[in-house]
mmCIF file of C-alpha atoms in Angstrom:
data_model
loop_
_atom_site.group_PDB
_atom_site.id
_atom_site.type_symbol
_atom_site.label_atom_id
_atom_site.label_comp_id
_atom_site.label_asym_id
_atom_site.label_seq_id
_atom_site.Cartn_x
_atom_site.Cartn_y
_atom_site.Cartn_z
ATOM 1 C CA MET A 1198 12.570 11.796 89.253
ATOM 2 C CA GLN A 1199 14.668 8.741 88.522
ATOM 3 C CA ASN A 1200 11.594 6.747 87.375
ATOM 4 C CA LEU A 1201 10.465 9.595 85.067
ATOM 5 C CA PHE A 1202 13.960 9.919 83.600
ATOM 6 C CA ALA A 1203 14.070 6.181 82.957
ATOM 7 C CA GLY A 1204 10.684 6.398 81.166
ATOM 8 C CA ASP A 1205 11.948 9.167 78.923
ATOM 9 C CA ILE A 1206 14.959 7.059 78.014
ATOM 10 C CA TYR A 1207 12.676 4.132 77.119
ATOM 11 C CA LYS A 1208 10.506 6.355 74.912
ATOM 12 C CA ASN A 1209 13.536 7.730 73.132
ATOM 13 C CA LYS A 1210 14.858 4.227 72.478
ATOM 14 C CA SER A 1211 11.452 3.143 71.111
ATOM 15 C CA SER A 1212 11.290 6.134 68.786
ATOM 16 C CA LYS A 1213 14.810 5.474 67.498
ATOM 17 C CA THR A 1214 13.981 1.811 66.939
ATOM 18 C CA CYS A 1215 10.856 2.713 64.897
ATOM 19 C CA LEU A 1216 12.850 5.199 62.866
ATOM 20 C CA VAL A 1217 15.523 2.622 62.115
ATOM 21 C CA LEU A 1218 12.928 0.028 61.093
ATOM 22 C CA PHE A 1219 11.088 2.527 58.844
ATOM 23 C CA SER A 1220 14.346 3.612 57.187
ATOM 24 C CA ALA A 1221 15.316 0.006 56.541
ATOM 25 C CA ALA A 1222 11.935 -0.750 54.975
ATOM 26 C CA PHE A 1223 12.139 2.343 52.775
ATOM 27 C CA LEU A 1224 15.658 1.454 51.641
ATOM 28 C CA LEU A 1225 14.564 -2.093 50.842
ATOM 29 C CA ALA A 1226 11.690 -0.775 48.712
ATOM 30 C CA ILE A 1227 14.060 1.431 46.744
ATOM 31 C CA LEU A 1228 16.521 -1.381 46.185
ATOM 32 C CA SER A 1229 13.738 -3.665 44.924
ATOM 33 C CA CYS A 1230 12.782 -1.147 42.209
ATOM 34 C CA LYS A 1231 14.465 -1.339 38.793
ATOM 35 C CA VAL A 1232 15.700 2.027 37.630
ATOM 36 C CA VAL A 1233 15.554 2.446 33.848
ATOM 37 C CA ARG A 1234 17.535 5.242 32.278
ATOM 38 C CA ILE A 1235 16.065 6.627 29.022
ATOM 39 C CA SER A 1236 18.702 7.954 26.700
ATOM 40 C CA ALA A 1237 18.137 10.448 23.905
ATOM 41 C CA ALA A 1238 18.534 7.597 21.412
ATOM 42 C CA ASP A 1239 15.815 5.589 23.174
ATOM 43 C CA GLU A 1240 13.464 8.538 23.031
ATOM 44 C CA LYS A 1241 14.125 8.970 19.301
ATOM 45 C CA ASN A 1242 13.524 5.275 18.636
ATOM 46 C CA ALA A 1243 10.239 5.436 20.489
ATOM 47 C CA ALA A 1244 9.196 8.466 18.458
ATOM 48 C CA ASP A 1245 10.159 6.733 15.192
ATOM 49 C CA ALA A 1246 8.185 3.637 16.161
ATOM 50 C CA SER A 1247 5.055 5.730 16.547
ATOM 51 C CA LYS A 1248 5.266 7.034 12.995
ATOM 52 C CA GLY A 1249 2.740 5.540 10.606
ATOM 53 C CA VAL A 1250 0.257 4.860 13.375
ATOM 54 C CA THR A 1251 -3.171 6.409 13.118
ATOM 55 C CA PHE A 1252 -5.794 6.697 15.810
ATOM 56 C CA GLY A 1253 -8.701 7.336 13.463
ATOM 57 C CA ASP A 1254 -8.717 11.086 13.879
ATOM 58 C CA SER A 1255 -7.164 12.010 10.507
ATOM 59 C CA ALA A 1256 -9.061 14.503 8.373
ATOM 60 C CA PHE A 1257 -7.720 12.894 5.163
ATOM 61 C CA ASP A 1258 -10.504 11.565 2.934
ATOM 62 C CA ALA A 1259 -8.870 9.003 0.628
ATOM 63 C CA LYS A 1260 -12.035 8.373 -1.399
ATOM 64 C CA LYS A 1261 -12.591 12.074 -2.130
ATOM 65 C CA TYR A 1262 -8.919 12.596 -2.980
ATOM 66 C CA ALA A 1263 -8.915 9.636 -5.394
ATOM 67 C CA ASN A 1264 -12.094 10.823 -7.108
ATOM 68 C CA ASP A 1265 -10.788 14.389 -7.373
ATOM 69 C CA ILE A 1266 -7.590 13.379 -9.173
ATOM 70 C CA TRP A 1267 -8.929 10.463 -11.214
ATOM 71 C CA ASP A 1268 -9.772 12.221 -14.496
ATOM 72 C CA THR A 1269 -7.420 15.186 -14.484
ATOM 73 C CA LYS A 1270 -4.275 13.566 -13.097
ATOM 74 C CA VAL A 1271 -4.482 9.776 -12.926
ATOM 75 C CA LEU A 1272 -5.955 9.097 -16.366
ATOM 76 C CA TYR A 1273 -3.937 11.920 -17.896
ATOM 77 C CA ARG A 1274 -0.655 10.511 -16.603
ATOM 78 C CA ILE A 1275 -1.459 6.947 -17.691
ATOM 79 C CA ASN A 1276 -2.846 7.881 -21.128
ATOM 80 C CA GLN A 1277 0.096 10.163 -21.876
ATOM 81 C CA ASN A 1278 2.680 7.499 -21.047
ATOM 82 C CA SER A 1279 1.042 4.243 -22.090
ATOM 83 C CA VAL A 1280 3.010 2.001 -24.451
ATOM 84 C CA ASP A 1281 1.720 -0.464 -27.019
ATOM 85 C CA MET A 1282 1.284 -3.778 -25.206
ATOM 86 C CA HIS A 1283 2.889 -5.927 -27.864
ATOM 87 C CA THR A 1284 5.927 -3.625 -28.070
ATOM 88 C CA LEU A 1285 6.362 -3.527 -24.297
ATOM 89 C CA ILE A 1286 5.886 -7.211 -23.558
ATOM 90 C CA SER A 1287 8.177 -8.191 -26.425
ATOM 91 C CA GLY A 1288 10.763 -5.747 -25.079
ATOM 92 C CA LEU A 1289 10.579 -7.217 -21.578
ATOM 93 C CA LYS A 1290 11.313 -10.648 -23.031
ATOM 94 C CA SER A 1291 14.221 -9.558 -25.255
ATOM 95 C CA ASP A 1292 15.783 -6.698 -23.256
ATOM 96 C CA LYS A 1293 14.347 -6.494 -19.768
ATOM 97 C CA ASP A 1294 16.770 -3.922 -18.359
ATOM 98 C CA GLY A 1295 16.593 -1.599 -21.350
ATOM 99 C CA THR A 1296 12.792 -1.764 -21.530
ATOM 100 C CA CYS A 1297 12.424 -1.098 -17.802
ATOM 101 C CA ALA A 1298 14.752 1.883 -18.003
ATOM 102 C CA GLU A 1299 12.949 3.342 -21.021
ATOM 103 C CA TYR A 1300 9.290 2.821 -20.134
ATOM 104 C CA GLY A 1301 9.064 1.844 -16.473
ATOM 105 C CA TYR A 1302 8.575 3.818 -13.288
ATOM 106 C CA ARG A 1303 9.407 2.522 -9.853
ATOM 107 C CA VAL A 1304 9.209 3.772 -6.300
ATOM 108 C CA GLY A 1305 12.349 3.467 -4.215
ATOM 109 C CA ASP A 1306 15.816 2.158 -4.858
ATOM 110 C CA GLU A 1307 17.175 -0.621 -6.993
ATOM 111 C CA GLY A 1308 15.392 -3.863 -6.270
ATOM 112 C CA SER A 1309 11.852 -2.476 -6.223
ATOM 113 C CA TYR A 1310 9.507 -3.442 -9.044
ATOM 114 C CA TYR A 1311 8.924 -1.356 -12.154
ATOM 115 C CA ASN A 1312 5.408 -0.255 -13.077
ATOM 116 C CA PHE A 1313 4.182 0.215 -16.647
ATOM 117 C CA ALA A 1314 1.254 1.767 -18.486
ATOM 118 C CA VAL A 1315 0.068 -0.111 -21.573
ATOM 119 C CA LYS A 1316 -2.566 0.199 -24.291
ATOM 120 C CA GLY A 1317 -3.748 -1.847 -27.231
ATOM 121 C CA LYS A 1318 -6.234 -4.346 -28.567
ATOM 122 C CA ILE A 1319 -6.972 -7.656 -26.863
ATOM 123 C CA LYS A 1320 -9.168 -10.688 -27.363
ATOM 124 C CA ILE A 1321 -10.855 -12.141 -24.287
ATOM 125 C CA LEU A 1322 -10.242 -15.878 -24.005
ATOM 126 C CA ALA A 1323 -11.810 -16.701 -20.627
ATOM 127 C CA VAL A 1324 -13.587 -15.083 -17.691
ATOM 128 C CA HIS A 1325 -12.992 -16.220 -14.105
ATOM 129 C CA THR A 1326 -15.416 -14.903 -11.513
ATOM 130 C CA GLU A 1327 -15.353 -17.796 -9.047
ATOM 131 C CA SER A 1328 -13.784 -15.459 -6.489
ATOM 132 C CA ARG A 1329 -14.434 -11.776 -5.868
ATOM 133 C CA ASN A 1330 -11.048 -11.020 -7.420
ATOM 134 C CA GLY A 1331 -12.446 -11.596 -10.901
ATOM 135 C CA ILE A 1332 -9.991 -11.872 -13.787
ATOM 136 C CA LEU A 1333 -9.859 -12.247 -17.561
ATOM 137 C CA ASP A 1334 -7.447 -14.277 -19.677
ATOM 138 C CA ALA A 1335 -6.568 -12.187 -22.715
ATOM 139 C CA ASP A 1336 -4.641 -12.534 -25.951
ATOM 140 C CA ILE A 1337 -2.960 -9.374 -27.236
ATOM 141 C CA GLU A 1338 -2.786 -8.320 -30.871
ATOM 142 C CA PRO A 1339 -1.491 -9.945 -33.101
ATOM 143 C CA TYR A 1340 -3.708 -12.809 -31.957
ATOM 144 C CA ASP A 1341 -2.675 -16.437 -31.662
ATOM 145 C CA ASP A 1342 -5.456 -17.508 -29.265
ATOM 146 C CA LYS A 1343 -2.965 -17.956 -26.413
ATOM 147 C CA LYS A 1344 -3.068 -16.125 -23.103
ATOM 148 C CA ASP A 1345 -0.632 -13.203 -22.907
ATOM 149 C CA ILE A 1346 -1.959 -11.225 -19.943
ATOM 150 C CA THR A 1347 -4.379 -11.389 -17.023
ATOM 151 C CA ILE A 1348 -6.790 -8.499 -16.461
ATOM 152 C CA GLN A 1349 -8.345 -7.746 -13.084
ATOM 153 C CA ILE A 1350 -12.083 -7.002 -13.214
ATOM 154 C CA GLY A 1351 -12.964 -7.148 -9.504
ATOM 155 C CA PRO A 1352 -15.048 -6.247 -7.652
ATOM 156 C CA VAL A 1353 -12.042 -6.873 -5.385
ATOM 157 C CA PHE A 1354 -8.691 -5.742 -6.754
ATOM 158 C CA THR A 1355 -5.262 -6.678 -5.465
ATOM 159 C CA GLY A 1356 -2.128 -4.565 -5.424
ATOM 160 C CA THR A 1357 -1.467 -0.823 -5.529
ATOM 161 C CA THR A 1358 -0.125 -0.524 -9.069
ATOM 162 C CA ILE A 1359 -2.151 2.559 -10.004
ATOM 163 C CA ARG A 1360 -0.896 4.486 -6.987
ATOM 164 C CA ASP A 1361 2.660 3.268 -7.455
ATOM 165 C CA TYR A 1362 2.742 4.326 -11.119
ATOM 166 C CA LEU A 1363 1.866 7.940 -10.326
ATOM 167 C CA ASP A 1364 5.050 9.972 -10.036
ATOM 168 C CA PHE A 1365 3.203 12.919 -8.463
ATOM 169 C CA ILE A 1366 2.238 10.851 -5.412
ATOM 170 C CA SER A 1367 4.765 10.102 -2.674
ATOM 171 C CA ILE A 1368 4.395 8.532 0.749
ATOM 172 C CA ASN A 1369 6.402 11.461 2.131
ATOM 173 C CA THR A 1370 3.490 13.816 1.468
ATOM 174 C CA PHE A 1371 1.079 11.822 3.625
ATOM 175 C CA GLU A 1372 0.567 11.987 7.357
ATOM 176 C CA ASN A 1373 1.135 8.269 7.790
ATOM 177 C CA GLN A 1374 1.335 4.918 6.019
ATOM 178 C CA VAL A 1375 -2.311 4.132 6.679
ATOM 179 C CA GLU A 1376 -3.454 7.126 4.619
ATOM 180 C CA PHE A 1377 -1.102 6.098 1.808
ATOM 181 C CA ALA A 1378 -2.516 2.560 1.835
ATOM 182 C CA LYS A 1379 -6.102 3.855 1.791
ATOM 183 C CA LEU A 1380 -5.357 5.907 -1.301
ATOM 184 C CA GLY A 1381 -4.119 2.794 -3.127
ATOM 185 C CA THR A 1382 -7.384 1.026 -2.274
ATOM 186 C CA GLU A 1383 -9.587 3.954 -3.315
ATOM 187 C CA LEU A 1384 -7.845 4.296 -6.684
ATOM 188 C CA ASN A 1385 -8.709 0.636 -7.285
ATOM 189 C CA MET A 1386 -12.286 1.431 -6.331
ATOM 190 C CA CYS A 1387 -12.354 4.067 -9.076
ATOM 191 C CA VAL A 1388 -11.716 1.220 -11.514
ATOM 192 C CA ARG A 1389 -14.548 -0.769 -9.990
ATOM 193 C CA ASP A 1390 -17.013 2.127 -10.091
ATOM 194 C CA THR A 1391 -16.121 3.841 -13.377
ATOM 195 C CA VAL A 1392 -14.373 1.336 -15.645
ATOM 196 C CA VAL A 1393 -15.753 -2.204 -15.286
ATOM 197 C CA LYS A 1394 -18.913 -1.832 -13.201
ATOM 198 C CA ASN A 1395 -21.545 -2.241 -15.928
ATOM 199 C CA ILE A 1396 -19.758 -4.647 -18.259
ATOM 200 C CA ASP A 1397 -20.933 -8.247 -18.605
ATOM 201 C CA PHE A 1398 -17.615 -9.866 -19.451
ATOM 202 C CA THR A 1399 -19.125 -13.324 -19.974
ATOM 203 C CA LYS A 1400 -20.702 -11.983 -23.169
ATOM 204 C CA LEU A 1401 -17.337 -10.787 -24.454
ATOM 205 C CA ILE A 1402 -15.515 -14.100 -24.640
ATOM 206 C CA GLY A 1403 -13.932 -14.308 -28.075
ATOM 207 C CA LYS A 1404 -14.563 -10.600 -28.675
ATOM 208 C CA GLU A 1405 -11.991 -7.928 -29.491
ATOM 209 C CA CYS A 1406 -11.638 -5.085 -26.987
ATOM 210 C CA THR A 1407 -9.425 -2.068 -26.378
ATOM 211 C CA LEU A 1408 -7.577 -1.692 -23.125
ATOM 212 C CA THR A 1409 -5.494 0.894 -21.308
ATOM 213 C CA GLY A 1410 -4.083 -0.128 -17.960
ATOM 214 C CA VAL A 1411 -1.117 -0.506 -15.653
ATOM 215 C CA PHE A 1412 0.821 -3.431 -14.258
ATOM 216 C CA THR A 1413 3.720 -4.126 -11.929
ATOM 217 C CA PHE A 1414 6.446 -6.180 -13.527
ATOM 218 C CA ASN A 1415 7.801 -9.046 -11.461
ATOM 219 C CA SER A 1416 10.573 -10.790 -13.391
ATOM 220 C CA GLY A 1417 10.077 -13.846 -11.202
ATOM 221 C CA THR A 1418 6.810 -14.728 -12.934
ATOM 222 C CA ASP A 1419 5.588 -14.867 -16.517
ATOM 223 C CA ASN A 1420 2.095 -13.753 -15.534
ATOM 224 C CA ILE A 1421 1.447 -10.074 -16.280
ATOM 225 C CA VAL A 1422 -1.580 -8.804 -14.333
ATOM 226 C CA VAL A 1423 -3.077 -5.589 -15.684
ATOM 227 C CA ILE A 1424 -5.548 -3.373 -13.858
ATOM 228 C CA PRO A 1425 -7.596 -1.466 -16.456
ATOM 229 C CA VAL A 1426 -8.273 2.258 -16.356
ATOM 230 C CA ASN A 1427 -10.032 2.316 -19.711
ATOM 231 C CA PHE A 1428 -11.862 -0.621 -21.237
ATOM 232 C CA SER A 1429 -14.199 -0.877 -24.202
ATOM 233 C CA TYR A 1430 -15.333 -3.605 -26.550
ATOM 234 C CA LEU A 1431 -15.478 -3.315 -30.312
ATOM 235 C CA GLU A 1432 -18.748 -3.980 -32.122
ATOM 236 C CA ASN A 1433 -18.328 -6.751 -34.661
#
């Protein structure tokens, strides 16, 4: 009986020792882990950071939307509000603030660029198609054979001036920033496909043409870059 009782005591001590060792190991594992508390503010910041991100599952068709509004809304808005080029450019030189306030449209607060719609007669001085962002140097009426504006003729167009001039389009109505950017690109593609596609500009050097277009005014540069929405040449 004494030997059996001694064995039981040994077993109990072994069990307690194992339990102590296991508890110590478990406690050490917990202490080695870094506990991160997520506040409500952190959760909101994470949600905000995810805005504007697309995973390619949007049903928005930017090309179809641009084509659907091109004639009835885009051209209508620009044609209705376009200003004579000579009047506008002269005004920007003599009274920038007053001209911007009277004829310009901008997205956002003070500090963002104004966008303008212009129309008038031009004379093409030079054609540059060395890159895919083809451009024209043009003199505006009254002519002095000096470059007044640059005209984009593509097939690659830079900027989002057409989209940014349209007061009925706002980023707040789109699912995300990617969709908004795609629309700007597709409106430029409407110019490529419907305005300048079949024109051989090299044959128009020295010729008089009519132009309606839009440009973004950056007071930090003298170069005015117009993207045309209506372009035709006059038969001499």
